[in-house]
Amino acid sequence: MTVTHTAPPGPGGGRGTANAADYALDPLGFLTGAVREFGDVVSLSSSNVLLAHPEDIGRVLVDRGENVVKISEGTRRGPTGFPRAMMNSEGADWERKRARLRPAFRSERLAHLEEAAREGVARTVGSWTDGQTVDVHHEMSRLAMLVGATHIAGREPGEHGEALAGAVAAIMRLTSSPRLPAWLPTRVNRDLRRSLRDLDDALAVMIREHRDDGAGTALDALLADDPSFEEVRDELATLLMSGYETTADALTWLLHLLGAHPEANDRMGEEGFARAAAKEAVRLYPPAWVISRETVRPFEAGGHTLPAGTVLGLSPWVTHRDERWFPRAGEFRPERWLAGGPSHRYAYFPFGAGPRGCIGASMALREVEVIAGELCARVRLEPVAPEAVRPRPALALQPRGVRAVVRKPRRG
Ligand code: HEM
């Protein structure tokens, strides 16, 4: 392939103020349209390039930081500001932090997770009455908080759950509204600052009260390493928050899809089907709908050399809905996972890939699979106005408007 030093093509000539406005209005449609029109390597602005081909996605994500990094020095303190967390670290510091957490996410611990998930579903279903209309995202958020905190911190979140949920909601509002500088006293910014203060207080209590009872949780592992209080707090905050909204979103999308596909709903009790359905839901509605990296050396993609300092965007939303890798890509077809995966390994990356791939991927998939399977075995959730459901692309791809009427089977 000949390599050119010209910028890749893109909407608006790849130069971006108009693009920024179009992107803010409809990010999912904008990214999908850009790839459809300009191909797999698209300039979105002078320093922003979207890569849609699985070959490039694999090269970017599997890189160990020689050519691309997750966070450059300049952008390390993101809007959510937990600078000491593994997720916001690079290099040797990141490796040490990732190694410290790895044992808490091993598959041997997932039996405990399943237990917490089943118990959580039993309680949730017990709190519903037959014929009641529920806000599915709200219910799934409470379940994900309960199960997530039990798995990560070894305890139910209790009243601290409110502070956590509040902080996540504030971050979602911030990231789904057009960006304004953080120092502006907008309602969204004020909300976020207040929520993060409440979150700090809740985490301080959780850490102070924590007792290691040998369960091998992430919080046990963190405290055993004797880091500073701020380091434990930042790590715990990002673990609880990254596992919470994404998993609640995945669960809600799956229940929405099952509501629209009764034939799939009826198969949820079959061996392997719930897992396939969970994978298919995060294919169609990937909670992490865009992932980014920054080049630290010139990087070649699609015959172009992208200079150091280019922000690379990879979008599971765009690539997961590409007919080249997923025939009948727009349809919910869990069976495709029973017959093997997509034709290209990196065409499916809801949890990223490579060394910085999601540490909670197995936990999240198992949680979604078990909770959805248990729910389908116990109740029927009849969708209310499914045609009004929309994705809200914030930091995670949130489902808006998923409501259902609970139908409990008659006893006897
Ligand atoms: C459906 C649920 C989830 C989705 C879709 C998801 C998605 C992702 C993705 C795409 C990445 C990689 C980001 C990148 O490469 O820039 C990631 C990283 C990460 N995820 Fe998840 N995640 C989920 C659940 C969880 C859970 C349950 C936890 C923990 C309890 C978790 C903790 C993390 C952490 C700590 C990282 C950073 C890893 C690192 O930097 O080395 N995630 N996640």
Coordinates of C-alpha atoms and ligand atoms in Angstrom, one line a residue:
M1 CA 0.0 0.0 0.0
T2 CA 1.3 3.5 -0.8
V3 CA 1.6 5.8 2.2
T4 CA 0.6 9.4 1.7
H5 CA 1.3 12.3 4.0
T6 CA -1.9 14.0 3.2
A7 CA -4.7 14.0 5.8
P8 CA -7.4 11.4 5.4
P9 CA -10.6 12.7 3.8
G10 CA -13.5 13.6 6.0
P11 CA -16.7 15.7 6.4
G12 CA -16.3 19.4 6.1
G13 CA -12.9 18.8 4.4
G14 CA -11.8 17.2 7.7
R15 CA -11.5 20.7 9.3
G16 CA -13.8 21.0 12.1
T17 CA -15.9 23.7 13.6
A18 CA -19.0 22.7 11.5
N19 CA -18.2 19.0 12.4
A20 CA -18.1 19.8 16.1
A21 CA -21.6 21.2 15.8
D22 CA -23.0 18.3 13.8
Y23 CA -21.3 15.8 16.1
A24 CA -22.8 17.5 19.2
L25 CA -26.3 17.2 17.7
D26 CA -26.2 13.5 16.8
P27 CA -22.8 11.9 17.5
L28 CA -23.9 8.3 16.6
G29 CA -25.4 9.4 13.2
F30 CA -22.5 11.7 12.5
L31 CA -19.8 9.0 13.0
T32 CA -21.8 6.3 11.1
G33 CA -22.4 8.7 8.2
A34 CA -18.8 9.8 8.1
V35 CA -17.5 6.2 7.7
R36 CA -20.2 5.4 5.1
E37 CA -19.2 8.4 3.0
F38 CA -15.4 8.6 3.5
G39 CA -14.3 5.1 4.4
D40 CA -12.4 3.4 7.2
V41 CA -10.0 6.3 8.0
V42 CA -11.8 9.6 8.4
S43 CA -10.6 13.1 9.5
L44 CA -13.1 14.7 11.9
S45 CA -10.9 17.7 12.6
S46 CA -7.2 18.6 12.1
S47 CA -6.2 16.5 15.1
N48 CA -9.0 13.9 15.3
V49 CA -9.2 10.8 13.1
L50 CA -11.8 8.0 13.3
L51 CA -10.6 4.5 12.5
A52 CA -13.3 2.0 11.6
H53 CA -11.5 -1.0 10.2
P54 CA -10.9 -4.0 12.6
E55 CA -7.3 -4.3 11.4
D56 CA -6.6 -0.8 12.5
I57 CA -8.6 -1.2 15.7
G58 CA -6.5 -4.2 16.7
R59 CA -3.3 -2.4 16.0
V60 CA -4.3 0.6 18.1
L61 CA -5.7 -1.4 21.1
V62 CA -3.0 -4.0 21.3
D63 CA -0.2 -1.4 21.2
R64 CA 1.6 -1.3 24.5
G65 CA 2.2 2.4 24.5
E66 CA 5.1 2.5 22.0
N67 CA 3.0 4.3 19.3
V68 CA -0.2 5.2 21.0
V69 CA -1.1 6.0 24.6
K70 CA -4.5 6.1 26.3
I71 CA -3.9 9.4 28.0
S72 CA -1.2 11.9 27.2
E73 CA 0.3 14.1 29.9
G74 CA -1.8 17.1 28.9
T75 CA -5.1 15.3 29.3
R76 CA -4.5 13.1 32.3
R77 CA -7.0 14.9 34.6
G78 CA -10.2 14.2 32.8
P79 CA -13.6 15.8 33.7
T80 CA -14.2 13.2 36.3
G81 CA -10.8 13.7 37.9
F82 CA -9.6 10.6 39.6
P83 CA -6.0 11.0 38.7
R84 CA -4.6 8.2 40.9
A85 CA -6.8 5.5 39.5
M86 CA -5.4 2.7 37.3
M87 CA -7.8 3.7 34.5
N88 CA -6.1 7.2 34.4
S89 CA -2.5 6.0 34.6
E90 CA 0.1 5.1 32.0
G91 CA 3.4 3.1 31.8
A92 CA 4.9 1.4 34.8
D93 CA 2.5 3.1 37.2
W94 CA -0.5 1.6 35.3
E95 CA 1.1 -1.9 35.2
R96 CA 1.6 -2.0 39.0
K97 CA -2.0 -0.9 39.6
R98 CA -3.4 -3.3 37.1
A99 CA -1.4 -6.2 38.6
R100 CA -2.7 -5.3 42.1
L101 CA -6.3 -5.6 41.0
R102 CA -6.1 -8.6 38.7
P103 CA -6.8 -11.3 41.2
A104 CA -10.0 -9.7 42.3
F105 CA -11.4 -10.0 38.8
R106 CA -10.4 -13.7 38.2
S107 CA -13.1 -16.1 37.0
E108 CA -12.9 -18.1 40.3
R109 CA -14.6 -15.2 42.0
L110 CA -17.6 -15.1 39.7
A111 CA -19.5 -17.7 41.7
H112 CA -19.9 -15.1 44.4
L113 CA -21.1 -12.6 41.8
E114 CA -23.7 -15.0 40.6
E115 CA -25.0 -15.5 44.1
A116 CA -25.2 -11.7 44.7
A117 CA -27.0 -11.4 41.3
R118 CA -29.6 -14.1 42.0
E119 CA -30.2 -12.7 45.5
G120 CA -30.6 -9.1 44.0
V121 CA -33.1 -10.3 41.4
A122 CA -35.2 -12.2 44.0
R123 CA -35.4 -9.0 46.1
T124 CA -36.2 -6.8 43.1
V125 CA -38.9 -9.1 41.8
G126 CA -40.3 -9.4 45.4
S127 CA -40.6 -5.6 45.5
W128 CA -42.7 -5.5 42.3
T129 CA -46.4 -6.2 42.1
D130 CA -48.2 -7.8 39.2
G131 CA -49.3 -5.2 36.7
Q132 CA -47.0 -2.5 38.0
T133 CA -45.2 -0.3 35.4
V134 CA -41.5 0.0 36.1
D135 CA -38.7 2.2 34.7
V136 CA -36.4 -0.5 33.6
H137 CA -33.2 1.6 33.6
H138 CA -33.9 2.7 37.2
E139 CA -34.5 -0.8 38.4
M140 CA -31.4 -2.2 36.6
S141 CA -29.3 0.6 38.0
R142 CA -30.2 -0.3 41.5
L143 CA -29.4 -4.0 40.8
A144 CA -26.1 -3.2 39.2
M145 CA -25.2 -1.0 42.1
L146 CA -26.0 -3.7 44.6
V147 CA -24.2 -6.5 42.8
G148 CA -21.3 -4.3 41.8
A149 CA -20.6 -2.9 45.3
T150 CA -20.9 -6.4 46.8
H151 CA -18.4 -7.8 44.4
I152 CA -15.9 -4.9 44.5
A153 CA -16.1 -3.7 48.1
G154 CA -17.6 -6.8 49.8
R155 CA -20.7 -5.0 51.1
E156 CA -24.0 -3.7 50.0
P157 CA -23.8 0.0 49.2
G158 CA -26.7 0.9 51.5
E159 CA -27.2 4.6 51.8
H160 CA -23.8 5.2 50.0
G161 CA -25.4 3.9 46.9
E162 CA -27.3 7.3 46.6
A163 CA -24.0 9.3 46.5
L164 CA -22.5 7.0 44.0
A165 CA -25.6 7.0 41.7
G166 CA -25.8 10.8 42.1
A167 CA -22.1 11.3 41.0
V168 CA -22.6 9.0 38.0
A169 CA -25.8 10.8 36.9
A170 CA -24.0 14.2 37.2
I171 CA -21.1 12.9 35.0
M172 CA -23.6 11.5 32.5
R173 CA -25.4 14.9 32.3
L174 CA -22.1 16.7 31.9
T175 CA -20.9 14.4 29.1
S176 CA -24.2 14.4 27.2
S177 CA -24.5 18.2 27.1
P178 CA -22.3 20.3 24.9
R179 CA -19.1 21.0 26.7
L180 CA -18.6 24.2 28.6
P181 CA -15.5 25.0 30.6
A182 CA -15.6 23.4 34.1
W183 CA -15.1 26.7 35.9
L184 CA -18.4 28.2 34.5
P185 CA -21.0 28.0 37.2
T186 CA -23.6 26.2 35.0
R187 CA -26.1 24.0 36.8
V188 CA -24.5 20.9 35.3
N189 CA -21.0 21.9 36.6
R190 CA -22.3 22.9 40.0
D191 CA -24.2 19.6 40.2
L192 CA -21.1 17.7 39.4
R193 CA -18.9 19.4 42.0
R194 CA -21.5 18.8 44.7
S195 CA -22.0 15.2 43.7
L196 CA -18.3 14.5 43.7
R197 CA -18.0 16.0 47.2
D198 CA -20.8 13.7 48.4
L199 CA -19.1 10.8 46.6
D200 CA -15.9 11.5 48.4
D201 CA -17.7 11.5 51.8
A202 CA -19.4 8.2 51.0
L203 CA -16.2 6.5 49.9
A204 CA -14.3 7.7 52.9
V205 CA -16.9 6.0 55.2
M206 CA -16.8 2.8 53.1
I207 CA -13.0 2.7 53.3
R208 CA -12.9 3.5 57.0
E209 CA -15.5 0.9 57.9
H210 CA -14.1 -1.9 55.6
R211 CA -13.0 -5.2 57.2
D212 CA -11.1 -7.8 55.2
D213 CA -13.0 -11.0 55.6
G214 CA -10.9 -13.0 53.1
A215 CA -13.3 -12.7 50.2
G216 CA -10.5 -11.3 48.0
T217 CA -12.4 -8.2 46.8
A218 CA -10.8 -5.4 44.9
L219 CA -11.0 -3.2 48.0
D220 CA -9.2 -5.9 50.0
A221 CA -6.4 -6.0 47.4
L222 CA -6.1 -2.2 47.4
L223 CA -5.9 -1.8 51.2
A224 CA -3.5 -4.7 51.5
D225 CA -1.1 -2.7 49.3
D226 CA -1.0 0.1 51.9
P227 CA -1.4 3.0 49.4
S228 CA -2.4 6.6 50.4
F229 CA -6.0 7.2 51.3
E230 CA -6.5 9.3 48.1
E231 CA -5.2 6.4 45.9
V232 CA -7.7 3.9 47.4
R233 CA -10.5 6.4 47.1
D234 CA -9.7 7.2 43.4
E235 CA -9.4 3.6 42.5
L236 CA -12.6 2.6 44.3
A237 CA -14.5 5.5 42.8
T238 CA -13.6 4.5 39.2
L239 CA -14.2 0.8 39.8
L240 CA -17.6 1.3 41.3
M241 CA -18.6 3.9 38.7
S242 CA -17.2 2.2 35.6
G243 CA -18.9 -1.1 36.5
Y244 CA -22.2 0.5 37.5
E245 CA -23.6 2.6 34.7
T246 CA -22.2 0.5 31.8
T247 CA -23.7 -2.7 33.3
A248 CA -27.0 -1.1 34.0
D249 CA -27.1 0.2 30.5
A250 CA -26.3 -3.2 29.0
L251 CA -28.9 -4.9 31.0
T252 CA -31.6 -2.4 30.1
W253 CA -30.8 -2.6 26.4
L254 CA -31.0 -6.4 26.6
L255 CA -34.4 -6.3 28.3
H256 CA -35.6 -3.8 25.8
L257 CA -34.4 -6.1 22.9
L258 CA -36.0 -9.1 24.5
G259 CA -39.3 -7.2 24.9
A260 CA -39.2 -6.6 21.1
H261 CA -38.3 -10.2 20.3
P262 CA -40.5 -12.6 22.3
E263 CA -39.0 -15.6 20.4
A264 CA -35.6 -14.8 21.9
N265 CA -37.1 -14.1 25.3
D266 CA -38.6 -17.6 25.2
R267 CA -35.1 -19.1 24.6
M268 CA -33.4 -17.4 27.6
G269 CA -33.5 -20.6 29.7
E270 CA -31.6 -22.6 27.0
E271 CA -28.0 -23.5 27.6
G272 CA -25.7 -20.7 26.4
F273 CA -28.5 -18.5 25.0
A274 CA -28.5 -15.8 27.8
R275 CA -24.8 -15.3 27.2
A276 CA -25.3 -15.0 23.5
A277 CA -28.1 -12.6 24.0
A278 CA -25.9 -10.5 26.4
K279 CA -23.1 -10.3 23.8
E280 CA -25.6 -9.4 21.1
A281 CA -27.1 -6.6 23.2
V282 CA -23.7 -5.0 23.7
R283 CA -22.9 -5.4 20.0
L284 CA -26.0 -3.3 19.1
Y285 CA -25.8 -0.9 22.0
P286 CA -22.2 -0.8 23.2
P287 CA -22.2 1.2 26.5
A288 CA -18.7 2.3 25.6
W289 CA -19.6 3.6 22.2
V290 CA -16.3 5.4 21.5
I291 CA -12.8 4.7 22.7
S292 CA -9.9 7.0 22.1
R293 CA -6.1 7.0 22.0
E294 CA -3.4 9.5 21.2
T295 CA -0.5 8.9 18.9
V296 CA 3.0 9.6 20.4
R297 CA 4.8 8.7 17.1
P298 CA 3.7 9.0 13.5
F299 CA 1.1 6.2 12.9
E300 CA 0.1 4.7 9.6
A301 CA -3.5 3.8 8.9
G302 CA -5.2 3.2 5.5
G303 CA -2.3 4.5 3.6
H304 CA -2.0 7.8 5.6
T305 CA 0.7 8.8 8.1
L306 CA -1.0 10.4 11.0
P307 CA 1.4 12.7 13.0
A308 CA 2.2 12.3 16.7
G309 CA -0.5 14.1 18.8
T310 CA -3.4 12.8 16.7
V311 CA -6.4 11.7 18.7
L312 CA -7.7 8.4 17.3
G313 CA -11.3 7.5 17.8
L314 CA -12.6 3.9 17.6
S315 CA -16.3 3.4 17.8
P316 CA -17.8 0.1 18.7
W317 CA -21.2 1.6 17.7
V318 CA -19.9 2.1 14.1
T319 CA -17.9 -1.1 13.6
H320 CA -20.4 -3.4 15.4
R321 CA -23.1 -2.2 12.9
D322 CA -21.0 -2.8 9.8
E323 CA -22.4 -5.4 7.4
R324 CA -18.9 -6.5 6.3
W325 CA -18.4 -8.0 9.7
F326 CA -21.9 -8.7 10.9
P327 CA -24.5 -9.8 8.3
R328 CA -27.9 -8.3 9.0
A329 CA -26.0 -6.0 11.3
G330 CA -29.0 -4.0 12.5
E331 CA -31.0 -7.0 13.7
F332 CA -30.9 -8.6 17.2
R333 CA -29.8 -12.1 16.5
P334 CA -28.3 -13.8 19.5
E335 CA -27.9 -17.0 17.4
R336 CA -25.0 -15.5 15.6
W337 CA -22.9 -16.0 18.7
L338 CA -23.9 -19.6 19.0
A339 CA -22.5 -20.2 15.5
G340 CA -19.2 -18.5 16.4
G341 CA -18.1 -14.9 16.4
P342 CA -17.6 -12.3 13.7
S343 CA -15.3 -12.8 10.7
H344 CA -12.7 -10.5 12.2
R345 CA -11.4 -10.7 15.8
Y346 CA -11.4 -6.9 16.3
A347 CA -14.8 -6.3 14.7
Y348 CA -16.3 -6.8 18.1
F349 CA -14.7 -4.8 21.0
P350 CA -17.4 -3.7 23.5
F351 CA -14.8 -4.1 26.2
G352 CA -11.9 -2.7 24.2
A353 CA -9.0 -5.2 23.7
G354 CA -5.3 -5.7 24.4
P355 CA -3.6 -4.7 27.6
R356 CA -5.9 -1.8 28.4
G357 CA -9.1 -3.9 27.8
C358 CA -11.8 -3.8 30.4
I359 CA -10.7 -5.5 33.6
G360 CA -14.3 -6.1 34.5
A361 CA -15.4 -7.7 31.1
S362 CA -16.0 -11.2 32.5
M363 CA -17.7 -9.8 35.5
A364 CA -20.0 -7.6 33.5
L365 CA -21.0 -10.3 30.9
R366 CA -21.7 -12.8 33.7
E367 CA -23.7 -10.2 35.6
V368 CA -25.8 -9.3 32.6
E369 CA -26.3 -12.9 31.6
V370 CA -27.4 -14.1 35.1
I371 CA -29.6 -11.1 36.0
A372 CA -31.4 -11.2 32.7
G373 CA -31.8 -15.0 32.8
E374 CA -33.2 -14.9 36.3
L375 CA -35.6 -12.1 35.5
C376 CA -36.9 -13.9 32.4
A377 CA -37.4 -17.1 34.5
R378 CA -39.4 -15.2 37.2
V379 CA -41.5 -12.5 35.4
R380 CA -42.5 -11.3 32.0
L381 CA -41.7 -7.7 31.3
E382 CA -44.2 -6.3 28.7
P383 CA -42.7 -3.3 26.9
V384 CA -44.5 0.0 27.1
A385 CA -44.1 2.3 24.1
P386 CA -40.9 0.6 22.9
E387 CA -40.9 2.8 19.7
A388 CA -40.1 5.8 21.9
V389 CA -36.9 4.3 23.3
R390 CA -33.7 6.2 22.2
P391 CA -30.0 5.9 23.0
R392 CA -28.5 8.9 24.8
P393 CA -24.8 9.0 24.0
A394 CA -23.2 10.3 27.2
L395 CA -20.0 8.9 28.6
A396 CA -21.9 5.7 28.3
L397 CA -24.7 4.9 25.8
Q398 CA -27.7 5.2 28.0
P399 CA -31.2 3.9 27.1
R400 CA -33.9 6.5 27.5
G401 CA -37.6 5.6 27.9
V402 CA -37.4 1.8 28.6
R403 CA -40.6 1.0 30.6
A404 CA -42.4 -2.3 31.1
V405 CA -45.4 -3.7 32.8
V406 CA -44.5 -6.6 35.2
R407 CA -46.4 -9.8 34.7
K408 CA -45.9 -12.3 37.5
P409 CA -46.9 -16.0 36.8
R410 CA -49.8 -17.2 38.8
R411 CA -48.9 -19.7 41.5
G412 CA -50.2 -23.2 41.6
Ligands
HEM1 C1 -21.1 -3.8 30.2 C2 -20.2 -3.3 31.0 C3 -18.9 -2.7 30.7 C4 -18.5 -2.2 29.5 C5 -19.2 -2.1 28.2 C6 -17.1 -1.8 29.7 C7 -16.3 -1.2 28.7 C8 -14.9 -0.9 28.9 C9 -14.0 -0.5 27.8 C10 -14.4 -0.4 26.3 C11 -12.8 -0.3 28.4 C12 -11.5 0.0 27.6 C13 -11.4 1.5 27.4 C14 -10.2 1.9 26.6 O1 -9.6 1.1 26.0 O2 -10.0 3.1 26.6 C15 -12.9 -0.6 29.8 C16 -11.9 -0.4 30.7 C17 -12.1 -0.6 32.0 N1 -13.2 -1.1 32.7 FE1 -14.9 -1.6 31.8 N2 -16.7 -2.0 31.0 C18 -17.8 -2.6 31.6 C19 -17.8 -3.0 32.9 C20 -16.9 -2.9 33.8 C21 -16.9 -3.3 35.2 C22 -18.0 -4.2 35.8 C23 -15.7 -2.9 35.8 C24 -15.2 -3.1 37.2 C25 -15.9 -3.4 38.2 C26 -15.0 -2.2 34.8 C27 -13.8 -1.5 35.0 C28 -12.9 -1.1 34.0 C29 -11.6 -0.6 34.3 C30 -10.9 -0.4 35.6 C31 -11.1 -0.2 33.0 C32 -9.7 0.4 32.7 C33 -8.7 -0.7 32.5 C34 -7.3 -0.1 32.3 O3 -7.1 1.1 32.0 O4 -6.3 -0.9 32.3 N3 -15.7 -2.2 33.6 N4 -14.2 -0.9 30.1

